[in-house]
CSV table of C-alpha atoms in Angstrom, one decimal:
chain,number,residue,atom,x,y,z
I,20,MET,CA,-42.9,-2.2,-2.1
I,21,ILE,CA,-43.7,-2.9,-5.8
I,22,ARG,CA,-43.3,0.8,-6.6
I,23,TYR,CA,-40.1,1.1,-4.6
I,24,GLU,CA,-38.4,-1.9,-6.3
I,25,LEU,CA,-39.4,-0.7,-9.8
I,26,ARG,CA,-38.1,2.8,-9.2
I,27,ARG,CA,-34.8,1.5,-7.7
I,28,LEU,CA,-34.2,-1.0,-10.6
I,29,LEU,CA,-34.9,1.7,-13.3
I,30,THR,CA,-32.4,3.9,-11.6
I,31,ARG,CA,-29.8,1.1,-11.6
I,32,ALA,CA,-30.5,0.5,-15.3
I,33,ALA,CA,-30.1,4.2,-16.2
I,34,ALA,CA,-26.8,4.4,-14.3
I,35,LEU,CA,-25.4,1.3,-16.0
I,36,ALA,CA,-26.4,2.6,-19.4
I,37,VAL,CA,-24.6,5.9,-18.8
I,38,CYS,CA,-21.5,4.0,-17.6
I,39,CYS,CA,-21.4,1.8,-20.6
I,40,PHE,CA,-22.1,4.7,-23.0
I,41,SER,CA,-19.2,6.6,-21.4
I,42,LEU,CA,-16.8,3.6,-21.7
I,43,GLY,CA,-17.6,3.4,-25.4
I,44,LEU,CA,-16.2,6.9,-26.2
I,45,VAL,CA,-12.6,5.8,-26.6
I,46,HIS,CA,-12.1,5.1,-30.3
I,47,THR,CA,-11.3,7.7,-32.9
I,48,PRO,CA,-11.3,6.9,-36.6
I,49,VAL,CA,-7.9,6.8,-38.4
I,50,SER,CA,-7.3,8.8,-41.6
I,51,ALA,CA,-5.5,7.7,-44.7
I,52,ALA,CA,-2.3,9.2,-43.2
I,53,TRP,CA,-1.4,8.3,-39.7
I,54,THR,CA,-0.6,11.3,-37.5
I,55,HIS,CA,-0.9,9.8,-34.0
I,56,ALA,CA,0.4,6.6,-32.3
I,57,GLN,CA,0.4,5.3,-28.8
I,58,GLY,CA,3.1,3.3,-26.9
I,59,SER,CA,2.6,0.6,-24.4
I,60,ASN,CA,3.0,2.8,-21.3
I,61,GLY,CA,0.3,5.3,-22.3
I,62,TRP,CA,2.5,7.8,-24.0
I,63,THR,CA,0.9,9.4,-27.0
I,64,ILE,CA,2.7,11.0,-30.0
I,65,ASP,CA,0.7,13.7,-31.8
I,66,TRP,CA,2.7,14.3,-35.0
I,67,ASP,CA,0.2,16.9,-36.3
I,68,GLY,CA,0.5,19.1,-33.2
I,69,GLY,CA,4.2,18.4,-32.7
I,70,ARG,CA,3.9,17.3,-29.1
I,71,MET,CA,4.1,14.2,-27.0
I,72,GLN,CA,2.1,13.7,-23.8
I,73,GLN,CA,1.6,10.8,-21.4
I,74,ASN,CA,-2.1,10.7,-20.9
I,75,ALA,CA,-3.6,9.0,-24.0
I,76,GLN,CA,-5.7,11.5,-26.0
I,77,TRP,CA,-5.6,9.9,-29.4
I,78,MET,CA,-5.5,6.3,-30.4
I,79,PRO,CA,-4.8,4.5,-33.6
I,80,ALA,CA,-7.4,2.3,-35.3
I,81,THR,CA,-8.5,-0.7,-33.2
I,82,THR,CA,-5.0,-2.1,-32.7
I,83,THR,CA,-4.1,-4.3,-29.8
I,84,ASN,CA,-0.4,-4.1,-30.5
I,85,ALA,CA,1.8,-1.8,-28.5
I,86,ALA,CA,5.5,-0.8,-28.8
I,87,GLY,CA,8.2,0.6,-26.5
I,88,GLY,CA,7.9,3.5,-24.1
I,89,ALA,CA,8.9,7.1,-24.4
I,90,SER,CA,11.3,9.4,-22.5
I,91,TRP,CA,12.8,12.9,-22.2
I,92,ALA,CA,16.5,13.5,-22.2
I,93,VAL,CA,19.0,16.2,-22.9
I,94,SER,CA,20.9,15.1,-26.1
I,95,GLY,CA,23.1,17.0,-28.4
I,96,GLY,CA,22.4,20.3,-26.7
I,97,ASN,CA,18.6,19.8,-27.0
I,98,LEU,CA,15.8,18.5,-24.8
I,99,VAL,CA,14.4,15.6,-26.8
I,100,GLY,CA,11.2,13.8,-26.2
I,101,SER,CA,11.1,10.5,-28.1
I,102,GLY,CA,8.5,7.7,-28.3
I,103,ILE,CA,7.7,4.6,-30.3
I,104,GLY,CA,4.2,3.9,-31.5
I,105,ARG,CA,2.9,0.8,-33.3
I,106,ILE,CA,0.5,1.2,-36.1
I,107,ASN,CA,-1.3,-1.3,-38.3
I,108,ASN,CA,-0.5,-1.7,-42.0
I,109,GLY,CA,-3.3,-4.1,-42.7
I,110,PRO,CA,-2.3,-7.7,-41.8
I,111,GLY,CA,0.6,-6.6,-39.6
I,112,TYR,CA,2.2,-3.5,-38.1
I,113,ILE,CA,5.3,-1.3,-37.9
I,114,ASP,CA,7.0,0.6,-35.2
I,115,VAL,CA,7.7,4.2,-35.9
I,116,GLN,CA,9.5,6.8,-33.8
I,117,ALA,CA,8.7,10.4,-33.2
I,118,LYS,CA,11.1,13.0,-31.7
I,119,VAL,CA,9.9,16.3,-30.3
I,120,ILE,CA,12.4,19.1,-29.7
I,121,PRO,CA,10.7,21.9,-27.8
I,122,THR,CA,12.1,25.4,-27.1
I,123,LYS,CA,13.3,26.5,-23.6
I,124,PRO,CA,10.6,29.1,-23.1
I,125,THR,CA,8.0,26.5,-23.8
I,126,VAL,CA,9.4,24.0,-21.4
I,127,ALA,CA,10.0,26.6,-18.7
I,128,GLY,CA,6.5,27.9,-18.9
I,129,ALA,CA,5.1,24.3,-18.7
I,130,LEU,CA,7.1,23.6,-15.6
I,131,ALA,CA,5.9,26.7,-13.9
I,132,LYS,CA,2.2,26.0,-14.8
I,133,ALA,CA,2.6,22.4,-13.6
I,134,MET,CA,3.8,23.7,-10.2
I,135,ARG,CA,0.3,25.2,-9.6
I,136,LYS,CA,-1.3,21.9,-10.4
I,137,VAL,CA,0.6,19.3,-8.4
I,138,GLY,CA,0.7,21.1,-5.0
I,139,PRO,CA,1.2,21.2,-2.2
I,140,LEU,CA,4.8,21.3,-3.3
I,141,ALA,CA,7.2,19.3,-1.2
I,142,THR,CA,10.7,17.9,-1.3
I,143,GLY,CA,10.8,14.7,-3.3
I,144,MET,CA,8.9,16.1,-6.2
I,145,ALA,CA,11.1,16.5,-9.3
I,146,LEU,CA,9.8,20.0,-9.8
I,147,VAL,CA,10.8,21.0,-6.3
I,148,ASP,CA,14.1,19.3,-6.4
I,149,LEU,CA,14.9,20.8,-9.8
I,150,ALA,CA,14.2,24.3,-8.5
I,151,LYS,CA,16.6,23.6,-5.6
I,152,ASP,CA,19.3,22.5,-8.0
I,153,LEU,CA,18.8,25.8,-9.8
I,154,GLY,CA,19.1,27.8,-6.6
I,155,TYR,CA,15.4,28.3,-5.8
I,156,ALA,CA,13.2,27.3,-2.9
I,157,ILE,CA,9.5,26.9,-3.8
I,158,SER,CA,6.6,26.1,-1.6
I,159,GLY,CA,2.8,26.4,-1.4
I,160,SER,CA,0.2,25.3,-3.9
I,161,GLY,CA,-2.2,26.6,-6.6
I,162,ASP,CA,-1.9,30.3,-7.1
I,163,SER,CA,-0.2,30.8,-3.7
I,164,ILE,CA,3.3,29.6,-4.6
I,165,ASP,CA,6.2,31.3,-2.9
I,166,PHE,CA,9.4,31.7,-5.0
I,167,GLN,CA,12.7,32.4,-3.3
I,168,LYS,CA,16.2,32.3,-4.8
I,169,ALA,CA,19.5,31.6,-3.0
I,170,ASP,CA,21.6,34.6,-1.9
I,171,PRO,CA,24.7,34.4,-4.1
I,172,ALA,CA,26.7,36.2,-1.4
I,173,VAL,CA,26.3,33.3,1.0
I,174,CYS,CA,28.8,30.4,0.5
I,175,THR,CA,27.2,27.1,1.6
I,176,VAL,CA,29.8,24.6,0.4
I,177,ALA,CA,33.6,24.6,1.2
I,178,PRO,CA,35.9,26.1,0.2
I,179,CYS,CA,34.5,29.4,1.3
I,180,TYR,CA,36.3,32.8,1.6
I,181,ALA,CA,35.9,36.3,3.0
I,182,TRP,CA,37.7,39.5,2.0
I,183,GLN,CA,39.4,41.7,4.5
I,184,GLY,CA,39.9,45.2,3.3
I,185,THR,CA,43.3,46.9,3.8
I,186,TRP,CA,42.3,50.5,3.6
I,187,SER,CA,41.5,52.7,6.6
I,188,GLY,CA,38.3,51.7,8.3
I,189,ALA,CA,37.8,48.6,6.1
I,190,GLY,CA,35.9,45.6,7.4
I,191,THR,CA,35.5,41.9,6.3
I,192,TYR,CA,33.2,41.2,3.4
I,193,SER,CA,31.5,38.0,2.3
I,194,THR,CA,32.2,38.4,-1.4
I,195,GLN,CA,34.9,40.1,-3.4
I,196,MET,CA,32.4,42.3,-5.2
I,197,ALA,CA,31.1,43.5,-1.8
I,198,MET,CA,34.6,44.4,-0.9
I,199,CYS,CA,35.1,46.3,-4.2
I,200,ASN,CA,31.9,48.2,-3.7
I,201,ALA,CA,32.9,49.2,-0.2
I,202,TYR,CA,36.3,50.4,-1.4
I,203,SER,CA,34.6,52.5,-4.1
I,204,VAL,CA,32.5,54.3,-1.5
I,205,TRP,CA,35.6,54.9,0.7
I,206,SER,CA,37.6,56.1,-2.4
I,207,LYS,CA,35.0,58.8,-3.3
I,208,ALA,CA,34.6,59.9,0.2
I,209,THR,CA,38.3,60.4,0.9
I,210,ALA,CA,39.4,61.7,-2.5
I,211,PRO,CA,40.7,65.3,-2.4
I,212,THR,CA,38.5,68.0,-4.1
I,213,GLY,CA,40.8,68.3,-7.1
I,214,GLY,CA,41.7,64.6,-7.2
I,215,ALA,CA,40.1,61.4,-8.6
I,216,TYR,CA,38.2,58.5,-7.1
I,217,PHE,CA,37.8,54.9,-8.0
I,218,THR,CA,34.5,53.2,-8.9
I,219,ALA,CA,34.5,49.4,-9.2
I,220,THR,CA,32.8,47.6,-12.1
I,221,GLY,CA,34.1,44.1,-11.4
I,222,VAL,CA,36.7,42.0,-9.6
I,223,HIS,CA,40.3,41.3,-10.5
I,224,LEU,CA,42.4,38.3,-9.4
I,225,THR,CA,41.6,37.3,-5.9
I,226,ASP,CA,42.2,40.5,-3.9
I,227,SER,CA,41.7,43.4,-6.4
I,228,CYS,CA,39.0,45.3,-8.3
I,229,ARG,CA,38.5,46.5,-11.8
I,230,GLY,CA,36.9,49.8,-12.6
I,231,GLY,CA,37.5,53.4,-13.6
I,232,LEU,CA,38.9,56.7,-12.3
I,233,TYR,CA,36.6,59.8,-12.2
I,234,ARG,CA,37.3,63.5,-11.4
I,235,LYS,CA,35.7,64.3,-8.1
I,236,SER,CA,35.0,67.9,-9.2
I,237,ASP,CA,32.5,66.9,-11.9
I,238,ASN,CA,32.4,63.1,-11.7
I,239,SER,CA,33.7,62.9,-15.3
I,240,TYR,CA,35.4,59.7,-16.5
I,241,ILE,CA,39.2,59.7,-16.7
I,242,GLN,CA,40.3,56.2,-17.6
I,243,ASP,CA,40.0,52.5,-16.8
I,244,SER,CA,41.8,51.4,-13.7
I,245,ILE,CA,42.6,48.5,-11.5
I,246,ALA,CA,42.8,48.9,-7.7
I,247,THR,CA,45.3,46.3,-6.6
I,248,ALA,CA,46.1,44.6,-3.3
I,249,ILE,CA,43.3,46.4,-1.5
I,250,SER,CA,42.2,43.3,0.4
I,251,THR,CA,43.3,40.0,1.7
I,252,ARG,CA,41.3,36.8,1.0
I,253,ILE,CA,40.9,34.6,4.0
I,254,SER,CA,39.3,31.2,4.6
I,255,ALA,CA,35.7,31.2,6.0
I,256,ALA,CA,33.4,28.5,7.3
I,257,PRO,CA,30.4,27.6,5.1
I,258,GLN,CA,27.1,29.2,6.1
I,259,PRO,CA,23.5,28.0,6.0
I,260,ALA,CA,21.7,28.9,2.8
I,261,ALA,CA,19.9,32.2,2.8
I,262,TYR,CA,17.2,33.2,0.3
I,263,LEU,CA,15.9,36.4,-1.3
I,264,PRO,CA,12.4,37.1,-2.6
I,265,SER,CA,11.9,36.0,-6.2
I,266,SER,CA,9.1,35.4,-8.7
I,267,GLU,CA,7.7,32.8,-11.1
I,268,GLN,CA,9.0,34.8,-14.0
I,269,GLU,CA,12.5,34.9,-12.6
I,270,PHE,CA,12.4,31.1,-12.2
I,271,ILE,CA,11.2,30.8,-15.8
I,272,ASP,CA,13.9,33.1,-17.1
I,273,SER,CA,16.6,31.1,-15.2
I,274,ILE,CA,15.7,28.2,-17.7
I,275,ALA,CA,14.5,30.0,-20.7
I,276,LEU,CA,17.3,32.5,-21.0
I,277,ALA,CA,20.2,30.2,-19.9
I,278,SER,CA,22.9,29.3,-22.4
I,279,GLY,CA,22.0,25.6,-22.1
I,280,TRP,CA,19.6,23.2,-20.5
I,281,PRO,CA,19.9,22.5,-16.8
I,282,THR,CA,22.4,19.7,-16.1
I,283,SER,CA,20.4,18.5,-13.1
I,284,SER,CA,19.2,14.9,-13.2
I,285,ASN,CA,15.9,16.1,-11.9
I,286,PHE,CA,15.3,18.1,-15.1
I,287,PRO,CA,13.9,15.3,-17.4
I,288,LYS,CA,11.9,14.0,-14.4
I,289,ALA,CA,10.4,17.4,-13.8
I,290,VAL,CA,9.4,17.5,-17.5
I,291,VAL,CA,7.6,14.2,-17.1
I,292,GLU,CA,5.8,15.5,-13.9
I,293,ALA,CA,4.7,18.5,-15.9
I,294,ILE,CA,3.3,16.3,-18.7
I,295,ASP,CA,1.6,14.0,-16.1
I,296,SER,CA,-0.2,17.1,-14.7
I,297,GLY,CA,-1.7,17.7,-18.1
I,298,GLU,CA,0.7,20.3,-19.6
I,299,LEU,CA,1.5,19.9,-23.3
I,300,ILE,CA,5.0,20.6,-24.4
I,301,PRO,CA,4.9,21.3,-28.2
I,302,GLY,CA,7.9,21.6,-30.5
I,303,PRO,CA,9.2,20.6,-33.9
I,304,VAL,CA,8.7,16.9,-34.6
I,305,THR,CA,10.5,14.3,-36.7
I,306,VAL,CA,9.0,10.9,-37.5
I,307,THR,CA,11.1,8.0,-38.7
I,308,GLY,CA,10.5,4.3,-39.3
I,309,PRO,CA,11.2,1.4,-41.7
I,310,SER,CA,11.1,2.2,-45.4
I,311,THR,CA,9.5,-1.2,-46.2
I,312,SER,CA,8.0,-4.3,-44.6
I,313,GLN,CA,7.1,-7.7,-46.0
I,314,GLY,CA,3.6,-8.8,-46.4
I,315,SER,CA,2.1,-12.1,-47.5
I,316,LYS,CA,3.9,-14.4,-49.9
I,317,ILE,CA,2.0,-16.8,-52.2
I,318,THR,CA,4.0,-19.6,-54.0
I,319,THR,CA,2.5,-21.8,-56.7
I,320,THR,CA,4.0,-24.5,-59.0
I,321,ASP,CA,2.4,-25.3,-62.4
I,322,SER,CA,2.4,-28.6,-64.2
I,323,SER,CA,5.6,-27.8,-66.0
I,324,GLY,CA,7.4,-27.2,-62.7
I,325,ASN,CA,7.5,-23.4,-63.0
I,326,VAL,CA,7.5,-21.7,-59.6
I,327,THR,CA,5.6,-18.5,-59.3
I,328,GLU,CA,6.0,-16.3,-56.2
I,329,LYS,CA,3.8,-13.2,-55.4
I,330,GLN,CA,5.3,-11.2,-52.6
I,331,THR,CA,3.5,-8.2,-51.1
I,332,VAL,CA,5.7,-5.4,-49.9
I,333,TYR,CA,4.6,-2.3,-48.0
I,334,ASN,CA,6.5,0.9,-48.9
I,335,TYR,CA,6.4,3.7,-46.3
I,336,ASN,CA,6.6,7.5,-46.7
I,337,TYR,CA,7.3,10.0,-43.9
I,338,SER,CA,6.8,13.3,-45.8
I,339,ASP,CA,5.5,16.1,-43.6
I,340,ASN,CA,5.9,13.7,-40.6
I,341,ARG,CA,2.8,11.7,-41.7
I,342,VAL,CA,3.1,8.0,-42.2
I,343,THR,CA,1.6,6.8,-45.5
I,344,PHE,CA,2.2,3.7,-47.5
I,345,ASN,CA,1.5,1.9,-50.7
I,346,THR,CA,1.4,-1.8,-51.5
I,347,SER,CA,3.7,-3.4,-54.1
I,348,THR,CA,3.0,-6.9,-55.4
I,349,VAL,CA,6.2,-8.3,-56.9
I,350,THR,CA,5.7,-11.4,-59.2
I,351,LYS,CA,8.6,-13.7,-59.8
I,352,VAL,CA,8.7,-16.8,-62.0
I,353,ASN,CA,11.6,-19.2,-61.3
I,354,ASN,CA,13.1,-16.4,-59.2
I,355,VAL,CA,13.0,-13.8,-62.1
I,356,VAL,CA,10.9,-10.7,-61.6
I,357,GLN,CA,8.2,-10.6,-64.1
I,358,SER,CA,6.1,-7.6,-62.9
I,359,THR,CA,5.6,-5.1,-60.0
I,360,GLU,CA,2.1,-3.8,-59.3
I,361,VAL,CA,1.8,-0.8,-57.1
I,362,LYS,CA,-1.5,0.2,-55.3
I,363,GLU,CA,-1.5,3.7,-54.0
I,364,ASN,CA,-3.2,5.1,-50.8
I,365,GLU,CA,-3.5,1.8,-49.0
I,366,LYS,CA,-4.6,2.2,-45.4
I,367,PRO,CA,-5.6,-0.1,-42.5
I,368,LYS,CA,-9.2,-1.4,-42.3
I,369,ASP,CA,-11.2,1.1,-40.3
I,370,ASP,CA,-13.9,-0.6,-38.3
I,371,CYS,CA,-15.6,2.8,-37.9
I,372,GLU,CA,-15.9,3.7,-41.6
I,373,GLY,CA,-19.6,4.2,-42.3
I,374,SER,CA,-20.5,3.2,-38.8
I,375,ASN,CA,-22.8,5.3,-36.5
I,376,ASP,CA,-21.5,3.4,-33.4
I,377,VAL,CA,-21.1,5.8,-30.5
I,378,ARG,CA,-17.6,4.4,-29.9
I,379,CYS,CA,-16.6,5.8,-33.3
I,380,ALA,CA,-17.5,9.4,-32.4
I,381,ASP,CA,-14.8,11.9,-33.4
I,382,LEU,CA,-14.5,13.9,-30.2
I,383,ASP,CA,-13.0,17.4,-30.1
I,384,THR,CA,-10.0,17.8,-27.9
I,385,PRO,CA,-9.5,21.3,-26.5
I,386,GLU,CA,-6.0,22.8,-27.3
I,387,THR,CA,-6.2,25.2,-24.3
I,388,GLU,CA,-6.7,24.6,-20.6
I,389,VAL,CA,-10.3,24.0,-19.7
I,390,PRO,CA,-11.6,26.3,-17.0
I,391,LYS,CA,-12.5,24.5,-13.9
I,392,SER,CA,-14.9,25.4,-11.1
I,393,THR,CA,-16.1,23.7,-7.9
I,394,LYS,CA,-19.7,23.4,-7.1
I,395,ASN,CA,-21.6,21.6,-4.3
I,396,LEU,CA,-24.4,19.5,-5.5
I,397,THR,CA,-27.1,17.9,-3.4
I,398,TYR,CA,-29.4,15.0,-4.4
I,399,ALA,CA,-32.8,14.1,-3.1
I,400,PRO,CA,-35.0,11.3,-4.4
I,401,GLU,CA,-37.7,12.6,-6.7
I,402,ASP,CA,-41.2,11.9,-5.4
I,403,LEU,CA,-43.0,10.4,-8.4
I,404,GLY,CA,-46.1,9.6,-6.4
I,405,LEU,CA,-45.2,5.9,-6.4
I,406,GLY,CA,-45.2,5.4,-2.6
I,407,GLY,CA,-42.5,5.3,0.0
I,408,GLY,CA,-41.0,1.9,-0.9
I,409,SER,CA,-43.0,-0.4,1.5
I,410,CYS,CA,-45.7,-2.8,1.0
I,411,PRO,CA,-49.2,-1.1,1.3
I,412,ALA,CA,-51.1,-1.6,4.5
I,413,PRO,CA,-54.0,-4.2,4.5
I,414,ILE,CA,-57.1,-2.8,2.8
I,415,PRO,CA,-60.1,-2.7,5.2
I,416,VAL,CA,-63.4,-3.9,3.8
I,417,ASN,CA,-66.6,-3.0,5.6
I,418,THR,CA,-69.9,-4.7,4.8
I,419,SER,CA,-73.2,-5.4,6.4
I,420,ARG,CA,-72.1,-8.9,7.2
I,421,GLY,CA,-69.0,-7.7,9.0
I,422,ASN,CA,-65.6,-6.1,8.7
I,423,TRP,CA,-62.3,-7.7,7.5
I,424,SER,CA,-59.1,-6.7,5.6
I,425,ILE,CA,-57.2,-7.8,2.5
I,426,ASP,CA,-53.5,-8.6,3.3
I,427,LEU,CA,-51.2,-7.6,0.4
I,428,ALA,CA,-48.1,-9.1,1.9
I,429,PRO,CA,-48.2,-12.3,-0.2
I,430,TYR,CA,-48.5,-10.2,-3.4
I,431,CYS,CA,-45.6,-8.1,-2.4
I,432,SER,CA,-43.5,-11.2,-1.7
I,433,ALA,CA,-44.4,-12.6,-5.1
I,434,VAL,CA,-43.3,-9.5,-6.8
I,435,THR,CA,-40.0,-9.4,-4.9
I,436,THR,CA,-39.3,-13.1,-5.6
I,437,TYR,CA,-40.4,-13.4,-9.3
I,438,VAL,CA,-40.8,-10.0,-10.9
I,439,ARG,CA,-37.7,-8.3,-9.5
I,440,PRO,CA,-35.2,-10.7,-11.1
I,441,MET,CA,-36.9,-10.4,-14.5
I,442,VAL,CA,-36.7,-6.5,-14.3
I,443,ILE,CA,-33.0,-6.8,-13.5
I,444,LEU,CA,-32.4,-9.2,-16.4
I,445,VAL,CA,-34.2,-6.8,-18.9
I,446,ALA,CA,-32.2,-3.8,-17.6
I,447,MET,CA,-28.9,-5.8,-18.0
I,448,PHE,CA,-29.9,-6.8,-21.5
I,449,LEU,CA,-30.7,-3.2,-22.5
I,450,ALA,CA,-27.4,-2.0,-21.1
I,451,TYR,CA,-25.6,-4.7,-23.1
I,452,LEU,CA,-27.2,-3.5,-26.3
I,453,ILE,CA,-26.2,0.1,-25.6
I,454,MET,CA,-22.6,-0.9,-24.7
I,455,THR,CA,-22.1,-3.1,-27.8
I,456,GLY,CA,-24.1,-1.1,-30.3
I,457,ASN,CA,-26.1,-4.1,-31.3
I,458,LYS,CA,-29.8,-3.9,-32.1
I,459,PRO,CA,-32.4,-6.6,-31.7
I,460,SER,CA,-33.1,-8.4,-35.0
I,461,GLY,CA,-36.0,-7.0,-37.0
I,462,ASP,CA,-35.6,-3.5,-35.6
């Protein structure tokens, strides 16, 4: 039992130490120029990489302040991601805003990749609802996503029409272009040998077709032409949606090659879903914020009644979308400026500077998607030769005066009652030292 308890407690202490060590790896040192900031809702702005993502990956220096949230919206013909981050300037802080304007191919690609991550796809997801708004039906999950697009020849919302041809043998067609194509086939088939036939290239008005005349003898072009009054448009009942096979690339192109961004209200929501899935959406970035902020003010009065004020002012610069600042100390005597002292390259106090604390480790962040694999792991306790976890059996003692046994149960009970709590306390104390980075004095 002694061996079992010791082994179990050491295992607990090791697990606690690993947990505390892992929790410590959340702080990244800040440089003289800020390039990252985090909002209160977890959104992170990476000004260096020109992207904004929702899962915090970078954090400013040990700040407990947080500013407003972030969002995506179509504004001024662009998709704009904007967020506010709060960063320290020494004794206080300022709120700065970053705007990211990505390109359509970048966004479309991120949406398609996200679809493979958030499956199984179902109605109610913004990605699925956006696809529906764009005329697509998507289903499945992972690498087995089925893309279908709505058949443009099927009218699903009134008013709907059909086109009834007026030439010999004509039928009724679901679209005007289908009617024009059918008329072209009839025209070529019935044209005399030395005559001309009509080939449609588009529609004209509501009942006619635009195209060209060709010689039947050699199919050579003659002139542009319009075949008029060759059909009658009639009302038709809306039909259930029908879908044609499509592909991921066709869906991407429907966004990337369109003349503008989708007007669907599900579009910004789908972008957020893509970011939540881990997709980064890079783009040109612009950082703005206040040009100055007030620091401390010290006022003194000498024996002659002269009032001296020393006002600290922080002056911010946003060149190259990095936030830097210097400190000006303006000295006034009786409200008249006497001097202005400027200190360059001021930066917030960095608790990690010169520290070997594991919480200050500068961790690499992969820019590309990390390959993933699934493995089944099994665990079996290691036999260290310390026994099976129970109190040893009584020890027999045989002598010439007789046989008896030594009962170890009282000793096992004493270890469980008194030694076990002490081992737990020592393990907790060691875990605390690992978590806080403290060392016992004299070490």
